[in-house]
Short mmCIF file of C-alpha atoms and ligand atoms in Angstrom, two decimals:
data_model
loop_
_atom_site.label_atom_id
_atom_site.label_comp_id
_atom_site.label_asym_id
_atom_site.label_seq_id
_atom_site.Cartn_x
_atom_site.Cartn_y
_atom_site.Cartn_z
CA MET Z 162 42.71 24.04 11.19
CA SER Z 163 41.78 20.47 9.95
CA PRO Z 164 38.74 20.99 6.64
CA GLU Z 165 36.62 19.88 8.55
CA ILE Z 166 36.77 22.20 11.78
CA ASN Z 167 36.40 25.45 8.78
CA LEU Z 168 33.89 23.86 7.95
CA GLU Z 169 32.22 23.77 11.65
CA LYS Z 170 33.18 27.12 11.75
CA ALA Z 171 32.13 28.63 8.96
CA PHE Z 172 28.36 26.84 9.69
CA GLN Z 173 28.05 28.27 12.88
CA ASP Z 174 29.08 31.16 12.15
CA ARG Z 175 26.17 31.85 9.11
CA ILE Z 176 24.33 30.15 12.27
CA ASP Z 177 25.64 33.09 14.36
CA LYS Z 178 23.96 35.92 11.98
CA GLY Z 179 20.54 34.27 11.51
CA GLU Z 180 21.21 32.57 7.97
CA LYS Z 181 18.96 29.64 7.26
CA ILE Z 182 20.70 26.75 6.43
CA GLU Z 183 19.33 24.76 3.57
CA PRO Z 184 18.85 20.59 2.35
CA LYS Z 185 21.98 20.48 0.08
CA ASP Z 186 24.59 23.16 2.44
CA TRP Z 187 26.84 21.53 4.61
CA MET Z 188 26.74 20.28 7.46
CA PRO Z 189 27.93 18.74 10.64
CA GLU Z 190 26.06 15.25 11.01
CA LYS Z 191 24.58 15.66 14.19
CA TYR Z 192 23.07 18.30 13.08
CA ARG Z 193 21.14 16.54 10.76
CA LYS Z 194 20.52 13.30 12.05
CA THR Z 195 19.20 15.86 15.70
CA HIS Z 196 16.52 17.52 12.86
CA ILE Z 197 15.76 13.92 10.96
CA ARG Z 198 15.09 13.02 14.80
CA GLN Z 199 13.08 15.99 15.90
CA ILE Z 200 11.27 16.71 13.07
CA SER Z 201 10.34 13.02 11.80
CA GLN Z 202 8.95 12.82 16.03
CA HIS Z 203 7.11 16.28 15.10
CA ALA Z 204 5.06 15.26 12.17
CA HIS Z 205 4.82 11.07 13.69
CA SER Z 206 2.82 13.43 16.44
CA GLU Z 207 0.68 15.07 14.22
CA VAL Z 208 -0.37 11.72 13.04
CA VAL Z 209 -0.91 10.14 16.00
CA GLY Z 210 -2.54 13.13 17.23
CA MET Z 211 -5.32 13.05 14.99
CA LEU Z 212 -6.71 9.28 16.72
CA PRO Z 213 -7.62 11.37 19.44
CA GLU Z 214 -10.66 13.66 18.11
CA GLY Z 215 -10.69 11.24 15.59
CA ASN Z 216 -12.88 9.19 18.19
CA TRP Z 217 -15.03 12.12 18.21
CA ILE Z 218 -15.88 13.37 15.34
CA THR Z 219 -19.11 10.83 13.95
CA ARG Z 220 -20.17 11.70 17.75
CA ALA Z 221 -19.75 15.53 17.03
CA PRO Z 222 -22.96 16.68 19.10
CA SER Z 223 -23.77 18.92 16.08
CA LEU Z 224 -22.97 19.77 12.05
CA LYS Z 225 -21.17 22.87 12.84
CA ARG Z 226 -19.09 21.29 15.56
CA LYS Z 227 -18.34 17.99 13.32
CA CYS Z 228 -16.93 19.85 10.00
CA ALA Z 229 -14.78 21.96 12.79
CA LEU Z 230 -13.66 18.83 14.17
CA LEU Z 231 -13.39 17.36 10.54
CA ALA Z 232 -10.97 20.46 9.46
CA LYS Z 233 -9.31 20.32 11.82
CA VAL Z 234 -8.21 16.15 11.87
CA GLN Z 235 -7.54 16.80 8.24
CA ASP Z 236 -5.11 19.87 8.75
CA GLU Z 237 -3.28 17.93 11.27
CA ALA Z 238 -2.56 15.18 8.53
CA GLY Z 239 -1.23 18.09 6.25
CA HIS Z 240 0.72 18.98 9.14
CA GLY Z 241 2.40 15.26 8.94
CA LEU Z 242 3.19 15.78 5.27
CA TYR Z 243 4.86 19.11 5.11
CA LEU Z 244 7.10 17.90 8.26
CA TYR Z 245 7.60 14.59 6.42
CA SER Z 246 8.86 16.78 3.36
CA ALA Z 247 10.72 18.67 5.17
CA ALA Z 248 13.03 15.66 6.83
CA GLU Z 249 13.49 14.16 3.26
CA THR Z 250 14.70 16.41 2.33
CA LEU Z 251 17.62 15.26 5.17
CA GLY Z 252 18.00 12.18 3.25
CA ILE Z 253 15.62 10.14 4.92
CA SER Z 254 12.86 8.11 3.45
CA ARG Z 255 8.88 8.19 4.61
CA ASP Z 256 9.50 4.19 4.53
CA GLU Z 257 12.21 4.16 6.83
CA MET Z 258 10.51 7.11 9.06
CA ILE Z 259 7.10 5.45 9.30
CA GLU Z 260 9.05 2.05 9.98
CA GLN Z 261 11.28 3.77 12.72
CA LEU Z 262 7.82 4.73 14.73
CA HIS Z 263 5.94 1.59 14.36
CA SER Z 264 9.19 0.03 15.69
CA GLY Z 265 9.20 2.38 19.03
CA LYS Z 266 12.58 3.67 17.52
CA ALA Z 267 11.03 7.02 16.86
CA LYS Z 268 9.20 8.92 19.74
CA TYR Z 269 5.48 10.96 19.12
CA SER Z 270 4.17 13.35 21.35
CA SER Z 271 3.64 12.15 25.35
CA ILE Z 272 -0.30 13.77 25.16
CA PHE Z 273 -1.43 11.18 22.23
CA ASN Z 274 -1.46 8.92 24.87
CA TYR Z 275 -4.32 10.10 27.02
CA PRO Z 276 -7.84 8.84 26.05
CA THR Z 277 -10.64 10.97 25.17
CA LEU Z 278 -13.74 10.51 27.26
CA SER Z 279 -15.96 13.14 26.84
CA TRP Z 280 -17.12 16.12 24.03
CA ALA Z 281 -15.52 18.29 26.72
CA ASP Z 282 -11.28 16.73 25.81
CA MET Z 283 -12.84 18.40 22.18
CA GLY Z 284 -12.41 22.11 23.65
CA ALA Z 285 -9.79 21.08 26.22
CA ILE Z 286 -7.28 19.74 23.29
CA GLY Z 287 -8.07 22.52 21.07
CA TRP Z 288 -7.13 25.58 23.87
CA LEU Z 289 -4.36 23.52 26.17
CA VAL Z 290 -2.51 20.74 23.42
CA ASP Z 291 -2.83 23.60 20.45
CA GLY Z 292 -2.37 26.06 22.77
CA ALA Z 293 1.02 24.43 24.52
CA ALA Z 294 2.18 23.29 20.73
CA ILE Z 295 1.29 27.26 19.79
CA ILE Z 296 3.96 28.53 22.47
CA ASN Z 297 6.70 25.88 21.44
CA GLN Z 298 6.27 25.56 17.42
CA VAL Z 299 6.38 29.73 17.17
CA MET Z 300 9.38 30.01 18.40
CA LEU Z 301 10.38 27.08 15.81
CA THR Z 302 9.30 29.58 12.74
CA ARG Z 303 12.51 31.36 13.84
CA THR Z 304 14.35 27.54 13.83
CA SER Z 305 17.92 27.81 11.68
CA PHE Z 306 17.12 24.86 8.88
CA GLY Z 307 15.02 26.99 6.23
CA PRO Z 308 12.45 24.45 5.03
CA TYR Z 309 11.37 23.68 8.17
CA ALA Z 310 11.29 27.10 10.07
CA ARG Z 311 8.70 27.46 6.18
CA ALA Z 312 6.82 24.61 7.08
CA MET Z 313 6.21 26.19 10.72
CA VAL Z 314 4.26 29.12 9.73
CA ARG Z 315 1.65 27.90 7.69
CA ILE Z 316 1.72 25.05 10.48
CA CYS Z 317 0.91 28.12 13.23
CA LYS Z 318 -1.63 30.30 11.74
CA GLU Z 319 -3.88 26.08 11.39
CA GLU Z 320 -2.92 25.68 14.79
CA SER Z 321 -4.62 28.70 16.08
CA PHE Z 322 -7.92 28.67 14.55
CA HIS Z 323 -7.69 25.15 16.40
CA GLN Z 324 -7.16 26.54 19.37
CA ARG Z 325 -9.88 29.19 19.14
CA GLN Z 326 -12.68 26.44 17.95
CA GLY Z 327 -11.44 24.56 21.75
CA TYR Z 328 -11.62 27.35 24.00
CA GLU Z 329 -15.09 28.04 22.14
CA ILE Z 330 -15.77 24.69 23.02
CA MET Z 331 -14.71 25.19 26.48
CA MET Z 332 -16.27 28.82 26.38
CA VAL Z 333 -19.73 27.69 25.62
CA LEU Z 334 -19.32 24.16 28.01
CA ALA Z 335 -18.18 26.37 30.74
CA SER Z 336 -21.85 28.61 30.48
CA GLY Z 337 -23.94 26.14 30.09
CA THR Z 338 -25.93 23.71 32.40
CA PRO Z 339 -23.84 22.56 35.77
CA GLU Z 340 -23.19 19.34 34.12
CA GLN Z 341 -21.72 20.77 30.62
CA LYS Z 342 -20.01 22.70 33.30
CA GLU Z 343 -18.45 19.99 35.48
CA MET Z 344 -17.42 18.14 32.36
CA ALA Z 345 -14.92 20.75 30.67
CA GLN Z 346 -13.48 21.01 34.90
CA ASP Z 347 -13.55 17.61 34.07
CA ALA Z 348 -10.87 17.78 30.72
CA LEU Z 349 -9.11 20.27 32.12
CA ASN Z 350 -8.56 18.44 35.25
CA ARG Z 351 -7.39 15.23 32.99
CA PHE Z 352 -5.81 17.22 29.85
CA TRP Z 353 -3.29 20.15 32.74
CA TRP Z 354 -0.95 17.99 33.42
CA PRO Z 355 0.10 15.55 30.51
CA SER Z 356 -0.46 19.15 28.63
CA MET Z 357 2.92 20.68 30.69
CA MET Z 358 4.85 17.57 30.18
CA MET Z 359 4.55 18.18 26.60
CA PHE Z 360 7.54 20.97 26.84
CA GLY Z 361 9.41 17.94 28.11
CA PRO Z 362 11.72 17.27 30.52
CA ARG Z 363 13.53 19.76 32.91
CA ASP Z 364 15.99 21.91 31.05
CA GLU Z 365 18.95 20.00 33.54
CA GLU Z 366 17.56 16.62 32.42
CA SER Z 367 17.23 17.89 28.64
CA THR Z 368 19.76 16.04 26.52
CA ASN Z 369 19.36 17.33 23.40
CA SER Z 370 18.96 21.27 24.89
CA GLU Z 371 22.44 22.34 24.46
CA LEU Z 372 23.42 21.23 21.01
CA SER Z 373 19.86 22.48 19.71
CA MET Z 374 20.22 26.44 21.79
CA LYS Z 375 24.25 26.35 19.63
CA TRP Z 376 22.31 25.30 16.81
CA LYS Z 377 19.02 27.46 17.10
CA ILE Z 378 16.60 24.88 16.50
CA LYS Z 379 15.73 25.43 19.56
CA ARG Z 380 14.96 29.03 20.72
CA LYS Z 381 13.82 28.91 23.64
CA SER Z 382 14.39 26.44 27.14
CA ASN Z 383 11.92 23.70 28.13
CA ASP Z 384 10.87 25.24 30.83
CA GLU Z 385 10.47 29.02 29.34
CA LEU Z 386 8.16 27.43 27.17
CA ARG Z 387 6.37 25.90 29.65
CA GLN Z 388 6.95 29.04 32.10
CA GLN Z 389 4.93 30.97 29.10
CA PHE Z 390 2.41 28.31 28.82
CA VAL Z 391 0.76 28.70 32.73
CA ASP Z 392 1.65 32.76 31.79
CA ASN Z 393 -1.50 32.21 28.80
CA SER Z 394 -3.05 29.81 30.38
CA VAL Z 395 -4.20 31.13 33.72
CA PRO Z 396 -6.41 34.13 32.83
CA GLN Z 397 -7.65 32.35 30.10
CA ALA Z 398 -9.27 29.48 33.40
CA GLU Z 399 -10.72 32.61 34.64
CA TYR Z 400 -12.58 33.61 31.84
CA LEU Z 401 -14.24 29.76 31.54
CA GLY Z 402 -14.38 29.54 35.42
CA LEU Z 403 -12.76 27.08 35.34
CA THR Z 404 -10.09 26.02 38.30
CA ILE Z 405 -6.27 24.85 36.83
CA PRO Z 406 -6.27 21.41 39.22
CA ASP Z 407 -2.64 22.36 41.00
CA PRO Z 408 -3.19 23.98 44.54
CA ASP Z 409 0.56 25.56 44.87
CA LEU Z 410 -0.66 27.88 41.20
CA LYS Z 411 0.24 31.48 42.41
CA TRP Z 412 1.59 34.78 41.36
CA ASN Z 413 4.45 35.78 42.04
CA GLU Z 414 5.31 39.23 41.79
CA GLU Z 415 8.58 39.32 41.87
CA ARG Z 416 9.37 37.03 38.77
CA GLY Z 417 6.32 38.13 37.10
CA HIS Z 418 5.45 34.64 36.70
CA TYR Z 419 2.70 31.84 37.82
CA ASP Z 420 4.61 29.68 40.24
CA PHE Z 421 3.17 25.75 39.43
CA GLY Z 422 3.38 22.54 41.49
CA ASP Z 423 5.79 19.46 40.69
CA ILE Z 424 5.51 17.74 37.47
CA ASP Z 425 4.89 14.34 38.40
CA TRP Z 426 8.12 13.08 35.25
CA ASN Z 427 7.54 9.26 36.37
CA GLU Z 428 4.95 9.51 34.40
CA PHE Z 429 5.75 11.17 31.88
CA TRP Z 430 8.64 8.51 31.97
CA GLN Z 431 6.30 5.56 31.73
CA VAL Z 432 4.23 7.52 28.96
CA VAL Z 433 7.58 8.33 26.81
CA LYS Z 434 8.68 4.32 27.59
CA GLY Z 435 5.71 3.28 25.95
CA ASP Z 436 3.21 2.47 29.02
CA GLY Z 437 0.88 5.41 29.45
CA PRO Z 438 -2.91 4.92 28.91
CA CYS Z 439 -3.09 3.94 26.00
CA ASN Z 440 0.54 3.53 24.13
CA LYS Z 441 -0.30 0.28 22.79
CA GLU Z 442 -3.66 0.98 20.57
CA ARG Z 443 -2.71 4.05 19.19
CA MET Z 444 0.91 2.11 17.51
CA GLU Z 445 -1.68 -0.94 16.38
CA ALA Z 446 -3.85 1.89 14.89
CA ARG Z 447 -1.04 3.94 12.89
CA GLN Z 448 0.29 -0.16 11.70
CA ASN Z 449 -3.21 -0.81 11.07
CA ALA Z 450 -3.37 1.52 8.77
CA TRP Z 451 -0.65 1.18 7.46
CA ASP Z 452 -0.69 -2.02 6.30
CA ASN Z 453 -4.57 -1.97 5.04
CA GLY Z 454 -3.23 1.57 3.06
CA LYS Z 455 -0.83 -0.47 1.35
CA TRP Z 456 -3.39 -1.65 -1.61
CA VAL Z 457 -3.25 2.06 -1.73
CA ARG Z 458 0.30 2.44 -2.25
CA ASP Z 459 1.13 0.16 -4.55
CA ALA Z 460 -1.90 1.33 -6.77
CA ALA Z 461 -0.06 4.72 -6.84
CA MET Z 462 3.37 3.58 -7.67
CA ALA Z 463 1.80 1.14 -10.58
CA TYR Z 464 0.24 3.81 -12.14
CA ALA Z 465 2.91 6.42 -11.82
CA GLU Z 466 5.75 3.82 -13.22
CA LYS Z 467 2.75 3.08 -16.34
CA GLN Z 468 2.58 6.76 -17.11
CA SER Z 469 6.06 7.06 -17.20
CA LYS Z 470 6.39 4.34 -19.59
CA SER Z 471 4.49 5.81 -21.49
CA LYS Z 472 5.99 9.30 -21.43
CA SER Z 473 8.94 7.30 -22.90
CA ILE Z 474 7.22 5.74 -25.72
CA ALA Z 475 5.91 8.95 -27.23
CA VAL Z 476 9.22 10.66 -26.38
N1 FAQ G 391 6.99 13.77 24.55
O1 FAQ G 391 16.40 16.22 25.53
P1 FAQ G 391 14.50 16.92 24.69
C1 FAQ G 391 1.41 18.35 18.57
C2 FAQ G 391 11.62 12.77 24.80
S1 FAQ G 391 2.34 18.75 17.98
C3 FAQ G 391 7.38 12.47 24.20
O2 FAQ G 391 14.19 17.81 26.20
P2 FAQ G 391 13.92 17.89 22.76
C4 FAQ G 391 0.04 19.00 17.52
C5 FAQ G 391 12.71 14.01 23.30
O3 FAQ G 391 12.22 13.70 22.00
C6 FAQ G 391 3.12 17.68 19.33
N2 FAQ G 391 8.83 12.55 24.62
O4 FAQ G 391 14.34 16.80 24.13
C7 FAQ G 391 -1.20 18.80 17.48
C8 FAQ G 391 13.99 13.60 23.86
O5 FAQ G 391 14.42 11.93 23.68
P3 FAQ G 391 14.86 11.66 22.38
C9 FAQ G 391 4.53 17.79 19.64
C10 FAQ G 391 9.43 13.62 24.50
O6 FAQ G 391 13.95 17.57 20.91
C11 FAQ G 391 -2.65 19.18 18.82
C12 FAQ G 391 14.04 13.15 25.96
O7 FAQ G 391 12.73 13.09 25.84
N3 FAQ G 391 5.55 18.56 19.31
O8 FAQ G 391 0.77 18.88 19.41
C13 FAQ G 391 8.66 14.88 24.72
O9 FAQ G 391 15.33 19.29 22.96
C14 FAQ G 391 -3.56 18.55 18.55
C15 FAQ G 391 14.73 14.04 25.99
O10 FAQ G 391 13.54 15.39 25.93
C16 FAQ G 391 6.58 18.90 18.60
O11 FAQ G 391 7.09 17.35 17.80
C17 FAQ G 391 6.68 14.62 24.84
N4 FAQ G 391 6.61 15.43 25.50
O12 FAQ G 391 12.55 18.96 23.18
C18 FAQ G 391 -1.88 17.29 17.15
C19 FAQ G 391 7.57 20.02 18.44
N5 FAQ G 391 9.43 15.68 25.52
O13 FAQ G 391 14.89 11.95 21.26
C20 FAQ G 391 -3.27 17.28 16.82
C21 FAQ G 391 9.13 20.03 18.15
C22 FAQ G 391 11.04 15.25 25.56
O14 FAQ G 391 16.50 11.98 22.39
C23 FAQ G 391 -4.07 17.82 18.69
N6 FAQ G 391 9.63 19.02 18.99
N7 FAQ G 391 10.45 13.46 24.58
O15 FAQ G 391 14.77 10.10 22.67
C24 FAQ G 391 10.34 20.29 19.91
O16 FAQ G 391 10.37 21.28 19.75
C25 FAQ G 391 11.14 19.52 20.72
O17 FAQ G 391 11.20 17.97 20.11
C26 FAQ G 391 10.25 18.98 22.00
C27 FAQ G 391 11.56 18.02 23.04
C28 FAQ G 391 10.55 20.34 22.90
C29 FAQ G 391 9.53 18.08 22.13
#
């Protein structure tokens, strides 16, 4: 057996035993690359995900709502930072990851390319988008790469606060005036299908799943997680007195799950490929933030250099 095959076998044995892989451990090049791809895309999603909600901070209906939304958006920046740091342990720099986002080489979640048209969208995002994110991310707290799994523990706790604040906004609107209830229903109508798409393509079209399952990066498939999301969301919508916009949604006694209608995969791929309602606007906002923040990065670097020079003189 060649030394490379031996290493691969020992690596797979560790994964099968449920051991965590740490940054300095030997790993197949493809495992390293897959993690850089997934973790950096996840980080980009958190950072781009701040934009649709940031849009509503100045227009939140009360001081209490403004504080909660501000805290949520700040948490998302924090999630981006933990995740960029976890990816950096695999030998890629933050600058390279940002460059890949700006050039379109790296993706970010399709969901953040939809506009936020009313205050109810803040409720729908918290309830559905964070709800979908938690289902996917609880699985990731047990992923095989140590720094990613550990980052996900704290992220999941914060996402669960986000989900509750969103659902509470929906509860208040859904039990408010007829106009408020209508706003809540409209937000559900617009965010339901894009939230279903967050889990990625159907299993048979998920190109990365086979290896990711073998390496326990993913522990449940895209379709399994999507089903879990539907099963969780239906009673929540019923409690709100709102209707999920899917005429084919019905309980299947035999499967013990809800059946649901077809997802528009053409729309999904169009959005992923850069042609969704807000892709251009989102990338412009990120590029501008990067350009306008250059003086801050330069000043921080100059300060760090000055500090290290004065330390070396003192020694
Ligand atoms: N959007 O082979 P698969 C959040 C791509 S965080 C865009 O199944 P994989 C918090 C995929 O990259 C939300 N692209 O891929 C928050 C691949 O292309 P590639 C983000 C997508 O990686 C809430 C191709 O399709 N969460 O919401 C999408 O095995 C509120 C084939 O797909 C994460 O990133 C999509 N929806 O499974 C923030 C979690 N789906 O890369 C603010 C970590 C698939 O080969 C406000 N990521 N693609 O060129 C994951 O768990 C996985 O990466 C999946 C996709 C499940 C997203």
